[in-house]
Amino acid sequence: MPFQTEIGTQISEAVKWLQQGQIVGIPTETVYGLAGNGLDTQAVSRIFEAKNRPFFDPLILHVADLTSVYNCVREFPEEAKKLALAFWPGPLTLVLPKSDQVPDLVTAGSSAVAMRIPQHPMALALLRELSYPLAAPSANPFTYVSPTTAQHVYDQLQGKIPYILDGGNATIGLESTIVSFADGPARVLRLGGISLEALWNVLPKLQVDIQFAPKGTESPGQLDHHYAPRCALIPLDSLTENLDAQANLLLFSQKSEDPTGSHIHYLSPQGDLNEAAAALFSLLRSFDDRQLDRVYFEWAPQEGLGRAINDRLSRAQKK
Ligand code: AMP
Ligand code: MG
């Protein structure tokens, strides 16, 4: 059924639609989510359908407090509790053995469920109104760049959902960091809004299960096509010939020798990693809006949130 999609700031309006089993756009500090009742398989299948997301890609459940996490999980290991204490509410997702009440559709058949307590005040206020967790993947068509504003959600899901709760620009701008406690030693599955350095401060032995490919190196099978804009992204350090003076450049920070003009784009002129993370997805979208064919980019420093930025750039360059 097509909807007249509305953007607004009424939590009660989002609640109304959710209670009817519909799905809505919601703000979080990472990116905007496409949310539905995580215990209702019909609402959850609406999420997959609207995003064109394959059913083998599991969803994260969002809740407002630890009691609600306990309802969804069978075990909460001590190490996971330490991370929860340090980083919740916030951009961290913990994968934990699931309880029976979580539908297999949410976890793609896995016996573990991904849980997060987000930090965005509007997301928390909404979750507190509900008696169930919200399954909420990023509110974009599968494989496209994640939305960081309500307008981004509208641009791509207009007509498919009734309501988008507008909570302003996502302040982190990158998806959550995912740490799994599903089997064997705890390990990081996805880089995101909490840096590895911050995690290692709490759990010094935490392992990382991600192939970094920040220098354009090929790692077949490790990189998917997530986060990809339509325009081609080419790492500057892979070039063998000189660039055209008008070539579009996405630079990490501003240097005195940089060329000037509207074809030069900065993640953060000051070189601030938080600012760069928050700007990344909006800039990638703007290249598509302007129908640019190709943009040459500079990697971020490989530290802190720079690792997650490079991870997304690395995936975005794959076609
Ligand atoms: P997002 O697209 O930001 O909603 O994040 C969903 C991602 O979280 C999935 O693509 C998986 O990588 C990860 N994830 C979600 N649920 C699970 C799970 N049960 N086990 C392992 N990874 C999961
Ligand atoms: Mg996503």
mmCIF file of C-alpha atoms and ligand atoms in Angstrom:
data_model
loop_
_atom_site.group_PDB
_atom_site.id
_atom_site.type_symbol
_atom_site.label_atom_id
_atom_site.label_comp_id
_atom_site.label_asym_id
_atom_site.label_seq_id
_atom_site.Cartn_x
_atom_site.Cartn_y
_atom_site.Cartn_z
ATOM 1 C CA MET A 1 0.000 0.000 0.000
ATOM 2 C CA PRO A 2 1.525 3.373 -0.958
ATOM 3 C CA PHE A 3 1.697 6.000 1.794
ATOM 4 C CA GLN A 4 1.756 9.789 1.818
ATOM 5 C CA THR A 5 5.047 9.857 3.721
ATOM 6 C CA GLU A 6 5.190 12.592 6.362
ATOM 7 C CA ILE A 7 8.243 13.985 8.126
ATOM 8 C CA GLY A 8 7.569 15.240 11.663
ATOM 9 C CA THR A 9 8.714 15.407 15.256
ATOM 10 C CA GLN A 10 5.695 13.745 16.931
ATOM 11 C CA ILE A 11 6.735 10.671 18.891
ATOM 12 C CA SER A 12 3.027 9.846 19.358
ATOM 13 C CA GLU A 13 2.590 9.691 15.577
ATOM 14 C CA ALA A 14 5.469 7.198 15.240
ATOM 15 C CA VAL A 15 3.989 5.158 18.116
ATOM 16 C CA LYS A 16 0.584 5.133 16.408
ATOM 17 C CA TRP A 17 1.987 3.586 13.222
ATOM 18 C CA LEU A 18 4.223 1.128 15.059
ATOM 19 C CA GLN A 19 1.258 -0.123 17.111
ATOM 20 C CA GLN A 20 -0.467 -0.899 13.817
ATOM 21 C CA GLY A 21 2.450 -3.085 12.740
ATOM 22 C CA GLN A 22 3.761 -0.476 10.278
ATOM 23 C CA ILE A 23 7.358 0.684 9.949
ATOM 24 C CA VAL A 24 8.709 4.229 10.362
ATOM 25 C CA GLY A 25 11.961 6.162 9.908
ATOM 26 C CA ILE A 26 13.646 7.046 13.202
ATOM 27 C CA PRO A 27 16.683 9.139 14.127
ATOM 28 C CA THR A 28 19.604 7.624 16.013
ATOM 29 C CA GLU A 29 23.033 9.076 16.699
ATOM 30 C CA THR A 30 24.626 6.674 14.166
ATOM 31 C CA VAL A 31 22.348 6.834 11.106
ATOM 32 C CA TYR A 32 18.566 6.922 10.550
ATOM 33 C CA GLY A 33 16.841 3.591 11.110
ATOM 34 C CA LEU A 34 13.853 1.927 9.475
ATOM 35 C CA ALA A 35 12.025 0.676 12.551
ATOM 36 C CA GLY A 36 9.330 -1.861 13.281
ATOM 37 C CA ASN A 37 8.173 -4.064 16.167
ATOM 38 C CA GLY A 38 11.075 -6.502 16.508
ATOM 39 C CA LEU A 39 8.855 -9.206 17.992
ATOM 40 C CA ASP A 40 6.262 -9.064 15.201
ATOM 41 C CA THR A 41 7.363 -11.060 12.153
ATOM 42 C CA GLN A 42 4.976 -9.189 9.880
ATOM 43 C CA ALA A 43 6.428 -5.807 10.836
ATOM 44 C CA VAL A 44 9.942 -7.240 10.500
ATOM 45 C CA SER A 45 9.222 -8.593 7.037
ATOM 46 C CA ARG A 46 7.947 -5.131 6.031
ATOM 47 C CA ILE A 47 11.410 -3.798 6.894
ATOM 48 C CA PHE A 48 13.132 -6.342 4.638
ATOM 49 C CA GLU A 49 10.668 -5.605 1.857
ATOM 50 C CA ALA A 50 10.959 -1.790 2.014
ATOM 51 C CA LYS A 51 14.769 -1.974 2.003
ATOM 52 C CA ASN A 52 14.992 -4.775 -0.536
ATOM 53 C CA ARG A 53 17.205 -6.438 2.014
ATOM 54 C CA PRO A 54 17.898 -10.165 1.681
ATOM 55 C CA PHE A 55 16.543 -12.252 4.564
ATOM 56 C CA PHE A 56 20.012 -13.653 5.325
ATOM 57 C CA ASP A 57 21.141 -10.221 6.612
ATOM 58 C CA PRO A 58 20.067 -10.028 10.293
ATOM 59 C CA LEU A 59 18.671 -6.933 12.050
ATOM 60 C CA ILE A 60 19.732 -5.100 15.201
ATOM 61 C CA LEU A 61 17.177 -4.785 18.032
ATOM 62 C CA HIS A 62 17.026 -1.405 19.778
ATOM 63 C CA VAL A 63 15.791 -0.986 23.348
ATOM 64 C CA ALA A 64 15.791 1.787 25.983
ATOM 65 C CA ASP A 65 17.270 -0.029 28.987
ATOM 66 C CA LEU A 66 19.136 -3.075 30.277
ATOM 67 C CA THR A 67 15.971 -4.780 31.541
ATOM 68 C CA SER A 68 14.698 -4.852 27.973
ATOM 69 C CA VAL A 69 18.029 -6.293 26.796
ATOM 70 C CA TYR A 70 17.664 -9.105 29.341
ATOM 71 C CA ASN A 71 14.242 -9.972 27.874
ATOM 72 C CA CYS A 72 15.822 -10.598 24.481
ATOM 73 C CA VAL A 73 18.943 -12.542 25.501
ATOM 74 C CA ARG A 74 19.671 -15.883 27.147
ATOM 75 C CA GLU A 75 23.125 -14.925 28.430
ATOM 76 C CA PHE A 76 24.934 -11.662 29.136
ATOM 77 C CA PRO A 77 28.640 -12.509 29.643
ATOM 78 C CA GLU A 78 30.676 -10.390 32.090
ATOM 79 C CA GLU A 79 32.829 -8.918 29.316
ATOM 80 C CA ALA A 80 29.738 -7.862 27.389
ATOM 81 C CA LYS A 81 28.392 -6.198 30.532
ATOM 82 C CA LYS A 82 31.610 -4.217 30.856
ATOM 83 C CA LEU A 83 31.185 -2.870 27.322
ATOM 84 C CA ALA A 84 27.512 -2.145 27.943
ATOM 85 C CA LEU A 85 28.378 -0.221 31.090
ATOM 86 C CA ALA A 86 31.051 1.785 29.303
ATOM 87 C CA PHE A 87 29.262 2.581 26.005
ATOM 88 C CA TRP A 88 25.464 2.312 26.392
ATOM 89 C CA PRO A 89 23.498 4.300 25.528
ATOM 90 C CA GLY A 90 25.640 4.758 22.426
ATOM 91 C CA PRO A 91 26.878 3.525 19.046
ATOM 92 C CA LEU A 92 27.768 -0.011 20.158
ATOM 93 C CA THR A 93 25.935 -3.220 19.210
ATOM 94 C CA LEU A 94 26.448 -6.425 21.202
ATOM 95 C CA VAL A 95 25.675 -9.812 19.662
ATOM 96 C CA LEU A 96 24.436 -12.129 22.443
ATOM 97 C CA PRO A 97 22.737 -15.550 22.637
ATOM 98 C CA LYS A 98 19.056 -14.854 21.942
ATOM 99 C CA SER A 99 16.018 -15.666 24.044
ATOM 100 C CA ASP A 100 13.029 -17.545 22.616
ATOM 101 C CA GLN A 101 10.956 -14.417 22.212
ATOM 102 C CA VAL A 102 13.200 -13.040 19.435
ATOM 103 C CA PRO A 103 11.913 -14.285 16.054
ATOM 104 C CA ASP A 104 14.350 -16.178 13.815
ATOM 105 C CA LEU A 105 13.531 -13.712 11.062
ATOM 106 C CA VAL A 106 15.306 -10.966 13.043
ATOM 107 C CA THR A 107 18.514 -12.981 13.458
ATOM 108 C CA ALA A 108 18.442 -14.668 10.033
ATOM 109 C CA GLY A 109 18.196 -18.029 11.774
ATOM 110 C CA SER A 110 21.167 -17.412 14.073
ATOM 111 C CA SER A 111 20.876 -18.307 17.755
ATOM 112 C CA ALA A 112 22.379 -14.907 18.662
ATOM 113 C CA VAL A 113 20.763 -11.490 18.493
ATOM 114 C CA ALA A 114 22.330 -8.047 17.952
ATOM 115 C CA MET A 115 21.275 -5.537 20.648
ATOM 116 C CA ARG A 116 21.798 -1.801 21.098
ATOM 117 C CA ILE A 117 20.685 0.960 23.437
ATOM 118 C CA PRO A 118 20.950 4.076 21.265
ATOM 119 C CA GLN A 119 21.787 7.495 22.648
ATOM 120 C CA HIS A 120 19.624 9.811 20.542
ATOM 121 C CA PRO A 121 17.086 11.418 22.927
ATOM 122 C CA MET A 122 14.205 11.049 20.455
ATOM 123 C CA ALA A 123 15.006 7.373 19.830
ATOM 124 C CA LEU A 124 15.141 6.749 23.575
ATOM 125 C CA ALA A 125 11.891 8.643 24.177
ATOM 126 C CA LEU A 126 10.197 6.567 21.461
ATOM 127 C CA LEU A 127 11.557 3.264 22.799
ATOM 128 C CA ARG A 128 10.311 4.125 26.303
ATOM 129 C CA GLU A 129 6.778 4.400 24.920
ATOM 130 C CA LEU A 130 6.905 0.847 23.555
ATOM 131 C CA SER A 131 6.627 -2.567 25.204
ATOM 132 C CA TYR A 132 8.766 -4.229 22.510
ATOM 133 C CA PRO A 133 12.216 -3.706 20.946
ATOM 134 C CA LEU A 134 12.530 -1.950 17.599
ATOM 135 C CA ALA A 135 14.258 -3.813 14.806
ATOM 136 C CA ALA A 136 15.909 -0.978 12.911
ATOM 137 C CA PRO A 137 18.450 -1.373 10.114
ATOM 138 C CA SER A 138 19.628 1.741 8.336
ATOM 139 C CA ALA A 139 16.766 3.380 6.420
ATOM 140 C CA ASN A 140 18.194 3.046 2.930
ATOM 141 C CA PRO A 141 17.766 0.586 0.074
ATOM 142 C CA PHE A 142 20.082 -2.412 0.526
ATOM 143 C CA THR A 143 23.725 -1.634 -0.431
ATOM 144 C CA TYR A 144 23.211 2.143 -0.760
ATOM 145 C CA VAL A 145 24.766 4.793 1.523
ATOM 146 C CA SER A 146 23.107 5.055 4.973
ATOM 147 C CA PRO A 147 20.913 8.129 5.674
ATOM 148 C CA THR A 148 22.041 10.754 8.158
ATOM 149 C CA THR A 149 19.028 13.106 7.842
ATOM 150 C CA ALA A 150 15.233 12.677 7.690
ATOM 151 C CA GLN A 151 15.345 14.108 4.168
ATOM 152 C CA HIS A 152 17.745 11.329 3.042
ATOM 153 C CA VAL A 153 15.197 8.782 4.279
ATOM 154 C CA TYR A 154 12.387 10.598 2.488
ATOM 155 C CA ASP A 155 14.355 10.777 -0.761
ATOM 156 C CA GLN A 156 14.630 6.999 -0.909
ATOM 157 C CA LEU A 157 11.657 5.525 0.956
ATOM 158 C CA GLN A 158 8.955 8.055 0.168
ATOM 159 C CA GLY A 159 5.640 6.258 -0.449
ATOM 160 C CA LYS A 160 6.865 3.059 1.223
ATOM 161 C CA ILE A 161 6.489 4.209 4.842
ATOM 162 C CA PRO A 162 3.925 6.446 6.556
ATOM 163 C CA TYR A 163 6.133 8.526 8.840
ATOM 164 C CA ILE A 164 9.704 9.706 9.442
ATOM 165 C CA LEU A 165 10.582 11.048 12.862
ATOM 166 C CA ASP A 166 12.928 13.988 12.351
ATOM 167 C CA GLY A 167 15.684 14.228 14.969
ATOM 168 C CA GLY A 168 18.096 16.415 13.001
ATOM 169 C CA ASN A 169 21.480 15.375 11.630
ATOM 170 C CA ALA A 170 22.903 12.108 12.946
ATOM 171 C CA THR A 171 25.755 13.291 15.166
ATOM 172 C CA ILE A 172 28.027 10.240 14.749
ATOM 173 C CA GLY A 173 27.221 9.569 11.088
ATOM 174 C CA LEU A 174 28.638 6.022 10.970
ATOM 175 C CA GLU A 175 26.868 2.782 11.874
ATOM 176 C CA SER A 176 27.396 1.205 15.294
ATOM 177 C CA THR A 177 30.478 -0.828 16.139
ATOM 178 C CA ILE A 178 29.468 -4.498 16.473
ATOM 179 C CA VAL A 179 31.050 -6.838 19.021
ATOM 180 C CA SER A 180 30.015 -10.493 19.053
ATOM 181 C CA PHE A 181 29.779 -12.712 22.127
ATOM 182 C CA ALA A 182 27.940 -15.388 20.164
ATOM 183 C CA ASP A 183 30.602 -18.092 20.162
ATOM 184 C CA GLY A 184 34.260 -18.317 21.157
ATOM 185 C CA PRO A 185 36.200 -15.264 22.302
ATOM 186 C CA ALA A 186 34.574 -11.838 21.934
ATOM 187 C CA ARG A 187 35.384 -10.206 18.629
ATOM 188 C CA VAL A 188 34.655 -7.035 16.693
ATOM 189 C CA LEU A 189 32.561 -7.749 13.586
ATOM 190 C CA ARG A 190 32.104 -4.218 12.290
ATOM 191 C CA LEU A 191 33.962 -0.951 12.828
ATOM 192 C CA GLY A 192 31.747 1.995 13.684
ATOM 193 C CA GLY A 193 30.951 4.829 16.058
ATOM 194 C CA ILE A 194 32.982 3.432 18.992
ATOM 195 C CA SER A 195 36.676 3.230 18.113
ATOM 196 C CA LEU A 196 38.814 0.123 18.622
ATOM 197 C CA GLU A 197 41.043 2.126 20.945
ATOM 198 C CA ALA A 198 38.046 2.905 23.189
ATOM 199 C CA LEU A 199 37.001 -0.776 23.206
ATOM 200 C CA TRP A 200 40.545 -1.936 23.986
ATOM 201 C CA ASN A 201 40.610 0.428 26.979
ATOM 202 C CA VAL A 202 37.840 -1.693 28.470
ATOM 203 C CA LEU A 203 38.751 -5.126 27.045
ATOM 204 C CA PRO A 204 42.447 -5.099 26.110
ATOM 205 C CA LYS A 205 42.313 -8.570 24.542
ATOM 206 C CA LEU A 206 39.309 -7.994 22.314
ATOM 207 C CA GLN A 207 39.908 -9.536 18.883
ATOM 208 C CA VAL A 208 39.058 -7.945 15.568
ATOM 209 C CA ASP A 209 37.566 -10.013 12.762
ATOM 210 C CA ILE A 210 37.704 -7.466 9.999
ATOM 211 C CA GLN A 211 40.008 -7.293 7.043
ATOM 212 C CA PHE A 212 41.315 -3.735 6.783
ATOM 213 C CA ALA A 213 41.973 -2.682 3.228
ATOM 214 C CA PRO A 214 42.641 1.031 3.587
ATOM 215 C CA LYS A 215 45.207 1.290 0.838
ATOM 216 C CA GLY A 216 43.040 -0.061 -1.930
ATOM 217 C CA THR A 217 44.435 -3.549 -1.532
ATOM 218 C CA GLU A 218 42.179 -6.349 -2.738
ATOM 219 C CA SER A 219 40.821 -8.796 -0.196
ATOM 220 C CA PRO A 220 38.405 -10.945 -2.181
ATOM 221 C CA GLY A 221 35.370 -12.015 -0.244
ATOM 222 C CA GLN A 222 36.071 -9.633 2.648
ATOM 223 C CA LEU A 223 34.579 -6.514 1.161
ATOM 224 C CA ASP A 224 30.927 -6.263 0.234
ATOM 225 C CA HIS A 225 29.235 -3.507 -1.691
ATOM 226 C CA HIS A 226 27.650 -1.857 1.292
ATOM 227 C CA TYR A 227 27.640 1.907 1.586
ATOM 228 C CA ALA A 228 28.297 2.423 -2.132
ATOM 229 C CA PRO A 229 27.179 5.577 -3.934
ATOM 230 C CA ARG A 230 26.559 5.355 -7.691
ATOM 231 C CA CYS A 231 29.517 7.586 -8.509
ATOM 232 C CA ALA A 232 32.924 5.889 -8.840
ATOM 233 C CA LEU A 233 35.302 6.491 -5.931
ATOM 234 C CA ILE A 234 38.993 6.176 -6.654
ATOM 235 C CA PRO A 235 41.739 6.326 -4.003
ATOM 236 C CA LEU A 236 44.262 9.075 -4.756
ATOM 237 C CA ASP A 237 47.132 6.832 -3.648
ATOM 238 C CA SER A 238 46.297 4.348 -6.421
ATOM 239 C CA LEU A 239 46.840 6.863 -9.239
ATOM 240 C CA THR A 240 49.691 6.440 -11.656
ATOM 241 C CA GLU A 241 49.003 9.454 -13.901
ATOM 242 C CA ASN A 242 48.415 13.155 -13.189
ATOM 243 C CA LEU A 243 44.894 14.284 -12.441
ATOM 244 C CA ASP A 244 42.866 16.702 -14.525
ATOM 245 C CA ALA A 245 42.864 20.112 -12.722
ATOM 246 C CA GLN A 246 39.048 20.016 -12.519
ATOM 247 C CA ALA A 247 38.823 16.488 -11.099
ATOM 248 C CA ASN A 248 36.521 16.163 -8.067
ATOM 249 C CA LEU A 249 38.501 15.469 -4.915
ATOM 250 C CA LEU A 250 37.270 14.259 -1.527
ATOM 251 C CA LEU A 251 40.035 15.221 0.882
ATOM 252 C CA PHE A 252 40.255 14.321 4.543
ATOM 253 C CA SER A 253 41.566 17.694 5.746
ATOM 254 C CA GLN A 254 42.623 21.052 4.342
ATOM 255 C CA LYS A 255 46.290 21.672 3.479
ATOM 256 C CA SER A 256 47.847 24.940 2.296
ATOM 257 C CA GLU A 257 48.885 23.466 -1.047
ATOM 258 C CA ASP A 258 45.376 22.187 -1.907
ATOM 259 C CA PRO A 259 43.746 23.487 -5.093
ATOM 260 C CA THR A 260 40.587 25.549 -4.517
ATOM 261 C CA GLY A 261 37.175 25.509 -6.168
ATOM 262 C CA SER A 262 33.830 23.802 -5.988
ATOM 263 C CA HIS A 263 35.386 20.498 -7.103
ATOM 264 C CA ILE A 264 37.303 20.204 -3.805
ATOM 265 C CA HIS A 265 35.363 18.583 -0.933
ATOM 266 C CA TYR A 266 36.576 18.106 2.627
ATOM 267 C CA LEU A 267 35.510 15.556 5.215
ATOM 268 C CA SER A 268 36.794 17.934 7.879
ATOM 269 C CA PRO A 269 38.864 21.026 6.990
ATOM 270 C CA GLN A 270 40.362 20.921 10.517
ATOM 271 C CA GLY A 271 41.132 17.218 10.274
ATOM 272 C CA ASP A 272 38.738 16.289 13.097
ATOM 273 C CA LEU A 273 37.797 12.578 12.930
ATOM 274 C CA ASN A 274 34.370 13.054 14.553
ATOM 275 C CA GLU A 275 33.456 15.840 12.154
ATOM 276 C CA ALA A 276 34.741 13.768 9.228
ATOM 277 C CA ALA A 277 32.641 10.743 10.251
ATOM 278 C CA ALA A 278 29.518 12.881 10.581
ATOM 279 C CA ALA A 279 30.074 14.389 7.103
ATOM 280 C CA LEU A 280 30.997 11.237 5.154
ATOM 281 C CA PHE A 281 27.628 9.776 4.081
ATOM 282 C CA SER A 282 26.081 13.180 3.303
ATOM 283 C CA LEU A 283 29.002 14.002 1.027
ATOM 284 C CA LEU A 284 28.802 10.642 -0.767
ATOM 285 C CA ARG A 285 25.101 11.265 -1.381
ATOM 286 C CA SER A 286 25.743 14.786 -2.622
ATOM 287 C CA PHE A 287 28.050 13.363 -5.320
ATOM 288 C CA ASP A 288 25.158 11.286 -6.636
ATOM 289 C CA ASP A 289 22.748 14.231 -6.361
ATOM 290 C CA ARG A 290 25.114 16.208 -8.553
ATOM 291 C CA GLN A 291 25.511 13.232 -10.869
ATOM 292 C CA LEU A 292 29.290 13.213 -10.621
ATOM 293 C CA ASP A 293 30.824 10.269 -12.491
ATOM 294 C CA ARG A 294 33.937 9.916 -10.395
ATOM 295 C CA VAL A 295 35.545 11.370 -7.282
ATOM 296 C CA TYR A 296 39.142 10.808 -6.168
ATOM 297 C CA PHE A 297 39.535 10.440 -2.428
ATOM 298 C CA GLU A 298 42.163 10.620 0.285
ATOM 299 C CA TRP A 299 42.135 8.039 3.122
ATOM 300 C CA ALA A 300 41.583 9.215 6.699
ATOM 301 C CA PRO A 301 44.347 8.566 9.262
ATOM 302 C CA GLN A 302 44.102 4.890 10.251
ATOM 303 C CA GLU A 303 43.283 5.511 13.937
ATOM 304 C CA GLY A 304 40.185 6.087 16.092
ATOM 305 C CA LEU A 305 37.090 6.713 13.961
ATOM 306 C CA GLY A 306 39.441 7.013 10.970
ATOM 307 C CA ARG A 307 39.487 3.220 10.765
ATOM 308 C CA ALA A 308 35.693 3.099 10.389
ATOM 309 C CA ILE A 309 35.780 5.946 7.850
ATOM 310 C CA ASN A 310 38.399 4.055 5.818
ATOM 311 C CA ASP A 311 36.364 0.866 6.116
ATOM 312 C CA ARG A 312 33.337 2.644 4.558
ATOM 313 C CA LEU A 313 35.472 4.335 1.885
ATOM 314 C CA SER A 314 37.040 1.000 1.100
ATOM 315 C CA ARG A 315 33.630 -0.615 0.595
ATOM 316 C CA ALA A 316 32.253 2.392 -1.272
ATOM 317 C CA GLN A 317 34.998 2.182 -3.887
ATOM 318 C CA LYS A 318 33.966 -1.380 -4.842
ATOM 319 C CA LYS A 319 31.513 -1.749 -7.688
HETATM 320 P P1 AMP B 1 22.536 -2.489 10.151
HETATM 321 O O1 AMP B 1 22.534 -2.738 8.667
HETATM 322 O O2 AMP B 1 23.284 -1.278 10.584
HETATM 323 O O3 AMP B 1 21.200 -2.630 10.754
HETATM 324 O O4 AMP B 1 23.381 -3.663 10.823
HETATM 325 C C1 AMP B 1 23.033 -4.989 10.634
HETATM 326 C C2 AMP B 1 24.287 -5.770 10.677
HETATM 327 O O5 AMP B 1 24.530 -6.205 12.008
HETATM 328 C C3 AMP B 1 24.185 -7.047 9.872
HETATM 329 O O6 AMP B 1 24.493 -6.815 8.518
HETATM 330 C C4 AMP B 1 25.209 -7.933 10.558
HETATM 331 O O7 AMP B 1 26.506 -7.619 10.074
HETATM 332 C C5 AMP B 1 25.134 -7.478 12.018
HETATM 333 N N1 AMP B 1 24.243 -8.356 12.772
HETATM 334 C C6 AMP B 1 22.954 -8.166 13.060
HETATM 335 N N2 AMP B 1 22.450 -9.203 13.742
HETATM 336 C C7 AMP B 1 23.453 -10.076 13.890
HETATM 337 C C8 AMP B 1 23.556 -11.363 14.495
HETATM 338 N N3 AMP B 1 22.511 -11.928 15.064
HETATM 339 N N4 AMP B 1 24.749 -11.965 14.439
HETATM 340 C C9 AMP B 1 25.802 -11.388 13.850
HETATM 341 N N5 AMP B 1 25.772 -10.178 13.247
HETATM 342 C C10 AMP B 1 24.609 -9.540 13.270
HETATM 343 MG MG MG B 2 22.813 -0.755 6.757
#
